[in-house]
Each structure stands twice: as C-alpha cells, then as structure tokens.
Short mmCIF file of C-alpha atoms and ligand atoms in Angstrom, two decimals:
data_model
loop_
_atom_site.label_atom_id
_atom_site.label_comp_id
_atom_site.label_asym_id
_atom_site.label_seq_id
_atom_site.Cartn_x
_atom_site.Cartn_y
_atom_site.Cartn_z
CA MET W 1 130.61 86.87 114.78
CA HIS W 2 134.42 87.62 112.89
CA TYR W 3 134.74 85.24 110.63
CA ARG W 4 138.20 83.93 110.47
CA PRO W 5 138.49 80.58 106.77
CA ALA W 6 139.28 77.55 108.53
CA ALA W 7 143.57 77.22 108.15
CA GLU W 8 143.06 73.65 106.87
CA ARG W 9 141.33 75.18 103.68
CA TYR W 10 143.37 74.34 100.61
CA GLN W 11 144.26 70.18 102.32
CA GLN W 12 140.67 69.19 101.10
CA MET W 13 139.13 70.49 97.71
CA GLU W 14 141.03 69.62 93.85
CA TYR W 15 142.12 72.56 91.85
CA ARG W 16 141.59 71.96 87.90
CA ARG W 17 143.19 74.22 85.51
CA SER W 18 140.96 75.86 83.36
CA GLY W 19 141.59 74.16 79.55
CA ARG W 20 145.39 75.92 78.96
CA SER W 21 145.24 78.97 80.62
CA GLY W 22 146.52 79.98 83.99
CA LEU W 23 144.01 79.86 86.23
CA LYS W 24 142.45 76.93 88.48
CA LEU W 25 139.34 76.60 89.55
CA PRO W 26 137.75 74.13 92.88
CA ALA W 27 136.69 70.61 91.49
CA ILE W 28 133.34 72.05 93.17
CA SER W 29 131.97 75.53 92.39
CA LEU W 30 129.02 77.35 94.30
CA GLY W 31 126.24 79.04 92.36
CA LEU W 32 124.05 81.86 94.17
CA TRP W 33 121.28 81.22 91.89
CA HIS W 34 118.96 80.27 94.76
CA ASN W 35 118.97 81.02 98.58
CA PHE W 36 121.32 84.69 98.29
CA GLY W 37 118.27 86.40 97.14
CA ASP W 38 115.88 88.56 99.45
CA THR W 39 113.99 85.80 100.18
CA THR W 40 116.50 84.21 102.05
CA LEU W 41 118.01 85.24 104.99
CA VAL W 42 121.57 87.13 104.69
CA ASP W 43 122.28 85.14 107.35
CA ASN W 44 121.85 81.63 105.86
CA SER W 45 123.16 82.93 102.94
CA ARG W 46 126.54 83.73 104.72
CA GLN W 47 127.16 80.44 106.25
CA LEU W 48 126.97 78.92 102.80
CA LEU W 49 129.43 80.75 102.03
CA ARG W 50 131.70 80.61 104.94
CA HIS W 51 131.33 76.85 104.91
CA ALA W 52 131.98 76.77 101.13
CA PHE W 53 135.02 78.47 101.68
CA ASP W 54 136.21 76.89 104.57
CA ARG W 55 136.06 73.92 102.76
CA GLY W 56 138.47 75.17 100.01
CA ILE W 57 135.58 76.13 97.22
CA THR W 58 137.26 79.39 96.52
CA HIS W 59 134.84 79.72 93.10
CA PHE W 60 131.73 81.98 93.85
CA ASP W 61 128.84 81.91 90.72
CA LEU W 62 126.85 84.26 90.28
CA ALA W 63 124.71 86.75 87.21
CA ASN W 64 123.20 90.12 87.26
CA ASN W 65 119.41 88.69 87.60
CA TYR W 66 120.23 86.35 90.47
CA GLY W 67 117.68 86.85 93.38
CA PRO W 68 114.71 87.46 93.48
CA PRO W 69 114.56 89.99 93.16
CA PRO W 70 116.82 90.56 90.27
CA GLY W 71 120.00 91.89 91.79
CA SER W 72 119.32 90.90 94.93
CA ALA W 73 121.95 88.16 95.08
CA GLU W 74 124.74 90.07 93.99
CA GLU W 75 123.80 93.11 96.60
CA ASN W 76 123.55 90.08 99.12
CA PHE W 77 127.08 88.36 98.28
CA GLY W 78 128.50 92.49 98.10
CA ARG W 79 127.20 92.57 101.64
CA ILE W 80 128.60 89.22 102.34
CA LEU W 81 132.22 89.77 101.06
CA ARG W 82 132.13 93.30 103.01
CA GLU W 83 131.93 91.83 105.80
CA ASP W 84 132.99 88.80 106.14
CA PHE W 85 135.47 88.03 103.13
CA HIS W 86 137.05 91.88 102.53
CA ALA W 87 141.10 90.29 102.99
CA TRP W 88 139.99 87.30 101.13
CA ARG W 89 139.52 88.78 97.65
CA ASP W 90 142.76 88.09 96.21
CA GLU W 91 142.17 83.92 97.20
CA LEU W 92 138.26 84.13 95.33
CA ILE W 93 136.90 84.00 91.89
CA ILE W 94 134.29 85.62 91.40
CA SER W 95 132.01 85.46 87.82
CA THR W 96 128.94 87.06 86.70
CA LYS W 97 127.04 87.47 84.01
CA ALA W 98 124.52 89.26 81.71
CA GLY W 99 122.45 87.97 78.89
CA TYR W 100 119.41 87.86 80.03
CA THR W 101 116.24 90.06 80.69
CA MET W 102 118.08 92.68 83.80
CA TRP W 103 115.83 95.63 82.95
CA GLU W 104 113.22 96.92 81.00
CA GLY W 105 113.78 98.57 77.46
CA PRO W 106 115.78 97.94 74.64
CA TYR W 107 118.86 98.36 76.39
CA GLY W 108 118.84 95.64 79.50
CA ASP W 109 118.65 91.78 78.02
CA TRP W 110 120.42 89.90 74.94
CA GLY W 111 124.35 90.95 74.02
CA SER W 112 124.34 94.34 72.77
CA ARG W 113 127.84 96.15 73.42
CA LYS W 114 125.54 98.93 75.17
CA TYR W 115 123.67 95.71 77.71
CA LEU W 116 126.92 94.04 78.78
CA ILE W 117 129.04 96.92 79.47
CA ALA W 118 126.36 98.70 81.61
CA SER W 119 125.14 95.65 83.16
CA LEU W 120 128.54 94.59 84.73
CA ASP W 121 129.28 98.23 85.81
CA GLN W 122 125.95 97.41 87.69
CA SER W 123 126.67 94.79 88.83
CA LEU W 124 130.59 96.01 90.53
CA LYS W 125 128.32 98.65 92.21
CA ARG W 126 126.15 96.19 93.53
CA MET W 127 128.96 93.48 94.83
CA GLY W 128 131.26 96.97 95.72
CA LEU W 129 133.72 95.46 93.36
CA GLU W 130 136.21 96.70 91.38
CA TYR W 131 136.47 93.81 88.59
CA VAL W 132 134.92 90.16 88.59
CA ASP W 133 137.62 87.40 87.91
CA ILE W 134 135.12 86.17 84.89
CA PHE W 135 132.55 87.95 82.71
CA TYR W 136 129.85 85.96 80.65
CA HIS W 137 127.63 85.99 77.93
CA HIS W 138 125.06 84.51 80.10
CA ARG W 139 122.95 83.29 76.27
CA PRO W 140 124.21 84.01 72.93
CA ASP W 141 121.38 86.24 71.30
CA PRO W 142 120.27 85.31 67.52
CA GLU W 143 120.08 88.68 66.84
CA THR W 144 123.23 90.40 67.80
CA PRO W 145 126.09 90.37 65.84
CA LEU W 146 128.53 87.79 67.20
CA GLU W 147 131.19 90.29 66.96
CA GLU W 148 129.80 93.12 68.49
CA THR W 149 129.00 89.88 72.05
CA MET W 150 132.69 89.18 71.80
CA ARG W 151 134.12 92.66 71.57
CA ALA W 152 132.26 93.61 74.31
CA LEU W 153 133.87 90.90 76.67
CA ASP W 154 137.47 91.53 75.25
CA HIS W 155 136.82 94.87 75.39
CA VAL W 156 135.59 94.94 79.78
CA VAL W 157 138.64 92.47 80.13
CA ARG W 158 140.64 95.27 78.93
CA GLN W 159 139.38 97.52 80.70
CA GLY W 160 140.18 95.60 83.89
CA LYS W 161 136.49 95.35 84.78
CA ALA W 162 136.74 91.83 84.34
CA LEU W 163 139.85 89.13 84.18
CA TYR W 164 138.47 86.64 82.50
CA ALA W 165 135.66 86.27 79.14
CA ALA W 166 133.35 83.24 78.64
CA LEU W 167 130.50 81.97 77.26
CA SER W 168 127.56 79.96 78.70
CA ASN W 169 124.78 78.21 77.03
CA TYR W 170 126.44 78.31 73.53
CA PRO W 171 125.74 75.42 70.66
CA ALA W 172 129.02 73.75 69.74
CA GLU W 173 129.25 75.66 66.70
CA LEU W 174 128.12 78.55 67.48
CA ALA W 175 130.44 78.18 70.78
CA GLU W 176 133.23 77.48 68.22
CA LYS W 177 132.63 80.32 66.32
CA ALA W 178 133.01 82.59 69.23
CA LEU W 179 136.01 80.94 70.75
CA ALA W 180 138.14 81.71 68.05
CA ILE W 181 137.35 85.61 67.14
CA LEU W 182 137.80 86.64 71.11
CA ARG W 183 141.35 84.24 70.33
CA ASP W 184 141.60 86.57 67.59
CA LEU W 185 140.74 89.22 69.45
CA GLY W 186 143.17 87.84 71.96
CA THR W 187 141.02 87.42 74.63
CA PRO W 188 141.05 83.94 74.89
CA CYS W 189 137.88 82.40 76.26
CA LEU W 190 138.49 80.88 79.68
CA ILE W 191 135.42 78.78 80.36
CA HIS W 192 132.05 77.66 79.03
CA GLN W 193 129.07 76.95 81.06
CA PRO W 194 126.47 74.46 79.79
CA LYS W 195 123.77 72.72 81.33
CA TYR W 196 125.52 68.74 82.24
CA SER W 197 124.17 66.01 83.97
CA MET W 198 123.10 62.30 84.37
CA PHE W 199 119.65 64.15 83.39
CA GLU W 200 121.04 66.12 80.66
CA ARG W 201 123.77 64.87 78.15
CA THR W 202 123.69 67.56 74.96
CA PRO W 203 127.61 68.85 76.06
CA GLU W 204 128.34 65.08 75.06
CA ASN W 205 127.45 66.18 71.52
CA GLY W 206 130.47 67.92 69.99
CA LEU W 207 130.78 70.85 72.99
CA LEU W 208 132.85 69.01 74.99
CA THR W 209 135.04 67.59 72.38
CA VAL W 210 135.35 71.61 71.01
CA LEU W 211 136.17 73.29 74.28
CA GLU W 212 138.94 70.51 75.42
CA ARG W 213 140.45 71.26 71.28
CA GLU W 214 140.40 74.62 72.22
CA GLY W 215 141.95 74.47 74.95
CA VAL W 216 138.90 75.82 77.06
CA GLY W 217 137.29 74.72 80.61
CA SER W 218 134.24 73.71 80.95
CA ILE W 219 132.16 73.90 84.57
CA ALA W 220 128.80 72.12 84.24
CA PHE W 221 125.85 73.69 86.26
CA SER W 222 122.72 71.99 87.32
CA PRO W 223 125.16 68.92 88.19
CA LEU W 224 122.11 67.21 89.83
CA ALA W 225 119.22 68.55 87.63
CA GLY W 226 118.70 71.05 90.97
CA GLY W 227 118.33 68.55 92.94
CA VAL W 228 116.68 65.62 91.47
CA LEU W 229 119.93 63.20 90.83
CA THR W 230 120.52 63.81 94.90
CA ASP W 231 118.39 61.48 97.81
CA ARG W 232 115.69 65.21 97.86
CA TYR W 233 112.51 63.44 96.44
CA LEU W 234 112.91 59.75 97.45
CA GLN W 235 110.18 59.71 99.50
CA GLY W 236 108.02 62.54 98.04
CA ILE W 237 108.92 66.34 98.16
CA PRO W 238 110.20 68.16 100.96
CA GLN W 239 108.48 71.60 102.05
CA ASP W 240 111.64 73.17 102.09
CA SER W 241 112.72 71.47 98.79
CA ARG W 242 113.09 74.03 95.44
CA ALA W 243 110.35 71.67 93.86
CA ALA W 244 108.04 72.67 96.63
CA SER W 245 109.08 76.46 96.53
CA GLY W 246 107.31 77.66 93.24
CA SER W 247 110.40 77.02 91.34
CA GLN W 248 109.99 77.61 87.90
CA PHE W 249 112.58 75.37 86.83
CA LEU W 250 112.03 72.82 88.67
CA LYS W 251 108.21 71.68 89.40
CA ALA W 252 106.12 69.11 90.74
CA ASN W 253 105.10 68.09 87.99
CA GLN W 254 108.08 66.97 86.32
CA LEU W 255 109.00 64.85 89.11
CA THR W 256 107.25 61.62 86.76
CA GLU W 257 106.90 58.27 87.94
CA GLU W 258 109.63 57.16 84.82
CA LYS W 259 111.84 59.42 85.48
CA MET W 260 111.92 59.32 89.78
CA GLU W 261 112.03 54.77 88.77
CA LYS W 262 115.30 56.50 87.13
CA VAL W 263 116.52 58.35 90.36
CA ARG W 264 115.71 55.28 93.05
CA GLN W 265 118.25 53.39 90.10
CA LEU W 266 120.70 55.36 90.21
CA ASN W 267 120.55 55.62 93.81
CA ALA W 268 120.81 51.90 94.51
CA LEU W 269 123.91 52.21 92.22
CA ALA W 270 125.54 54.62 94.41
CA GLU W 271 124.42 52.36 97.84
CA ALA W 272 126.65 49.70 96.25
CA ARG W 273 129.51 52.04 95.36
CA GLY W 274 129.44 53.50 98.92
CA GLN W 275 128.52 56.39 98.16
CA LYS W 276 125.01 59.18 98.03
CA LEU W 277 123.13 59.68 95.20
CA SER W 278 124.18 63.30 94.82
CA GLN W 279 127.89 62.20 94.98
CA MET W 280 127.66 59.25 92.76
CA ALA W 281 125.72 62.62 90.25
CA LEU W 282 128.91 64.37 90.69
CA ALA W 283 131.55 61.84 90.77
CA TRP W 284 130.07 60.90 86.99
CA VAL W 285 130.16 64.86 85.61
CA LEU W 286 133.78 65.11 86.68
CA ARG W 287 134.21 61.66 84.70
CA GLY W 288 136.94 61.28 81.46
CA ASP W 289 138.76 65.26 82.90
CA ARG W 290 136.91 67.60 79.95
CA VAL W 291 134.94 69.22 82.86
CA THR W 292 136.94 71.59 85.23
CA SER W 293 134.53 71.90 87.70
CA VAL W 294 130.57 71.10 89.26
CA LEU W 295 128.75 74.32 89.64
CA ILE W 296 126.34 73.13 92.66
CA GLY W 297 123.64 75.18 94.66
CA ALA W 298 122.62 74.45 98.12
CA SER W 299 120.51 75.53 100.61
CA LYS W 300 122.29 73.99 103.36
CA THR W 301 125.40 72.96 104.72
CA SER W 302 125.29 70.00 104.49
CA GLN W 303 125.22 69.48 101.29
CA ILE W 304 128.17 71.69 100.02
CA ASP W 305 129.99 68.84 102.73
CA ASP W 306 128.15 65.70 100.68
CA ALA W 307 129.50 67.03 97.91
CA VAL W 308 133.62 67.99 98.69
CA GLY W 309 132.91 64.04 99.99
CA MET W 310 131.98 63.65 96.47
CA LEU W 311 136.15 64.15 95.89
CA SER W 312 137.45 60.73 97.75
CA GLN W 313 135.14 58.31 96.19
CA ARG W 314 135.54 59.60 91.82
CA HIS W 315 136.40 56.51 90.12
CA PHE W 316 133.78 54.49 87.94
CA SER W 317 134.40 50.50 86.33
CA ASP W 318 133.45 50.00 83.11
CA ASP W 319 130.21 47.74 84.51
CA GLU W 320 129.07 50.94 86.74
CA LEU W 321 129.78 52.98 83.09
CA THR W 322 127.24 50.75 80.76
CA ARG W 323 124.58 50.44 84.12
CA ILE W 324 124.46 54.32 84.50
CA ASP W 325 123.68 54.10 80.94
CA GLU W 326 121.92 51.70 81.05
CA ILE W 327 119.49 53.51 83.72
CA LEU W 328 119.66 56.96 81.75
CA ARG W 329 118.39 55.39 78.35
P1 LIG X 401 121.91 71.19 91.09
O1 LIG X 401 121.56 70.84 90.50
O2 LIG X 401 123.46 71.56 92.32
O3 LIG X 401 121.02 71.70 92.31
C1 LIG X 401 121.51 72.28 93.86
C2 LIG X 401 119.93 71.91 94.46
O4 LIG X 401 120.26 70.65 94.84
C3 LIG X 401 120.53 72.38 96.14
O5 LIG X 401 120.23 73.58 95.99
C4 LIG X 401 119.56 71.60 97.08
O6 LIG X 401 118.26 71.67 96.24
C5 LIG X 401 119.67 69.87 96.04
N1 LIG X 401 121.03 69.60 96.53
C6 LIG X 401 122.34 69.73 96.85
N2 LIG X 401 123.12 68.95 97.14
C7 LIG X 401 122.48 68.82 97.50
C8 LIG X 401 122.28 66.83 98.55
N3 LIG X 401 123.40 66.88 98.70
N4 LIG X 401 121.39 66.20 98.90
C9 LIG X 401 120.25 66.33 98.59
N5 LIG X 401 119.46 67.90 97.78
C10 LIG X 401 120.96 68.66 97.55
O7 LIG X 401 122.33 73.10 90.92
P2 LIG X 401 121.27 73.94 90.43
O8 LIG X 401 120.41 73.83 89.26
O9 LIG X 401 121.22 75.29 91.92
O10 LIG X 401 121.97 75.37 89.95
C11 LIG X 401 123.54 75.52 90.43
C12 LIG X 401 124.57 76.97 90.09
O11 LIG X 401 124.84 76.99 88.49
C13 LIG X 401 123.39 78.22 90.18
O12 LIG X 401 123.68 79.00 91.07
C14 LIG X 401 124.11 79.09 89.12
O13 LIG X 401 125.14 79.47 89.44
C15 LIG X 401 124.33 78.51 87.99
N6 LIG X 401 123.74 78.13 86.83
C16 LIG X 401 123.61 78.57 85.22
C17 LIG X 401 123.20 79.01 84.45
C18 LIG X 401 123.14 79.51 83.48
O14 LIG X 401 121.63 79.65 82.41
N7 LIG X 401 124.11 79.28 83.48
C19 LIG X 401 121.38 78.52 85.20
C20 LIG X 401 121.28 77.57 85.96
C21 LIG X 401 122.21 77.95 86.79
P3 LIG X 401 117.30 71.91 98.06
O15 LIG X 401 116.66 74.05 97.92
O16 LIG X 401 115.81 71.50 97.52
O17 LIG X 401 117.57 71.64 99.29
#
C-alpha cells in the first residue's frame, strides 16, 4: 500500500545538535544491522522503517557489510527507499560505513583510500543514492597511515558523495589524532559511533570528554546490549530473539546468571521509575547530554514505540544513578 508518513511525526521526537555542527539528529536513531538482510521478509523491514519515520526517527544507520549476506541490508533499504521514501529523501539522514571485511583480496577491508572510496561507490549503487549524509570509517586500521584514511573521508565529502565524515570504534587517543587531521583538512568530523551502554562503559574513560571538547557528536551503538538490557530475557530465551538466532554477537551462554541478576535488579529499578528496563537503559545513555543519539536495533515496531516512549521519562535522581552504579559494579 502507498505510504504517507504520519503528519504529526515531528511532534514526538527530540532533535539534538551533533557536537558543534549544523546537523541535528533524532534522540533515537534506527540501525539496520539486524532485521534488514535477505533472511528477513522485506515487508517486515519496511514496517520497521515506516514506523520509525512516523515516530520522528529521521536517521537510519547502515554499513556496507550489514545483511546477511553483506550488502543486502543496503540493497533492501534502497528498494524500500525507492518505493516508500523517495519523496522524503531530504527529511532523512542516511549513514553508511566501511572498515570491516567486505570483499576478497587486499582492497576489501580495513582503511586504505582504495577500499573506502570503492566501498562507498558500491554502497551508493546498492541504495540507489547519489550521496549519503554520513560516511564512517568503521574501525581503526593499525596498518594504514591515519592520514590516508582521513584524506579518503575528506575526499568523498569534497566529491559530494557524503555530506559529513565520521568515525566508529576509535579509542579516545586515536580519535583525538584523527579529529585533528580531519579538522586540518577542512572536513571536521561530525560524529563518533562508539559502543556504549550500562554494560559497556569504556567511552566514559576519555572518549566522551575528547568528543565534547572537540565539538564532535556521539551516537551510542547497542545501547540495549543487543537486547539484554530489556525484559526480553527475564523469563528465558524466546524463540524469536537475537540470542536464539545463532548470532555470533549475542550467544545464549553470554546470558550468565551473574548478568541476569543485574538485569533483574535494573528491571526492578525501572519498574519503580514507572518505565520499562529498555527505556531506562536508553535514558541512562542520554543522561548528561554528552551523547547525541541512541542507536537502537528493532525486530518489532513495538520496540520502536518503547524507545520513543522513553523520552517522557528521562530524568534520574542522584540516588537512582548511585543505585545503578552499585548494581553494575
Ligand atoms: P540494541 O542494543 O538496541 O539491540 C537491539 C535489539 O534489542 C533488538 O533487535 C531487539 O532484539 C532488542 N530490543 C530492542 N528494543 C526492545 C524492547 N523494547 N524490548 C525488548 N527487546 C528489545 O542495538 P543493536 O545491537 O541492534 O545495534 C543497533 C545499531 O547499532 C545497529 O543496527 C547498527 O546500526 C549499529 N551498530 C554499529 C556497530 C559499529 O561497529 N559501529 C556495531 C554494532 C551495531 P530481538 O531481535 O531479540 O527482538
């Protein structure tokens, strides 16, 4: 059926400036790592994207290798974009990345100019786009000179194939060097995408401070720890969950008794705050305003509603923050 976005879509979302740039991102962004490849029915993916946009989520995050198979998330997204969102391209922020293994041989991985530029061209073809809004280097490359990788990002921005350059998975010290190179090239980094959640607090050890000082935004990936920081696994492992899907990134044996005890305690605290654990976990990542956007995944439209519902209950008392630190210790 022909799609028309909800008229009230911009009333429900908060838009936050990415660092000191001109770009605002929704407080909640949707990632297409899972549930957009060829193993998912395209109409399920379509419902997720429509629902997200109807709730004011204007930012969709991809990468060359999302699928499975790699590339298929971009292809399926491109099809949905063409069929449903064509008229709304200027209301969308679309990102993609290169940095992990994408094709065979020495030019399909890591951070060379050769790989990044070829990969972005492939991504644009798969999505049927003339440009992406944000192009990321997906992970640091220990062998390629940092200058070469940053010059490749600067190049694609100057070519107009990406509007902004960005980094992901760079530790604080390396990020600082990369940001300085990009600034000197005249293409300041828009945003950094680290893994950040109650269970993964590494960005608090320097990275968030560097980004704040340098005026660079941050978008936290896996803010729900892949679904662990929700009520999904409180009664066991549901058949339709990521942990049951054979994902190498969330295996059943990672749901240890110790971890689940923390999840139960966090869930009790969330209930006392009158919200779901998933909502408390997202609000916690956004606390203190150092994180621009939380980048969630979703397999159901109700999960998107949960995330948006979080926005009405974002405040934490000092006691609540202390209690969360105690539980996580
Ligand atoms: P999350 O931590 O948000 O996990 C999402 C999963 O949690 C969903 O697929 C769903 O799992 C479950 N879930 C979500 N909401 C709820 C809810 N309300 N109640 C119960 N369960 C819920 O993020 P992801 O790990 O999916 O990562 C998000 C995005 O981050 C990716 O799509 C990608 O864009 C980006 N990313 C970037 C990386 C990088 O290296 N830069 C690496 C990894 C991700 P279920 O399927 O079980 O329903």
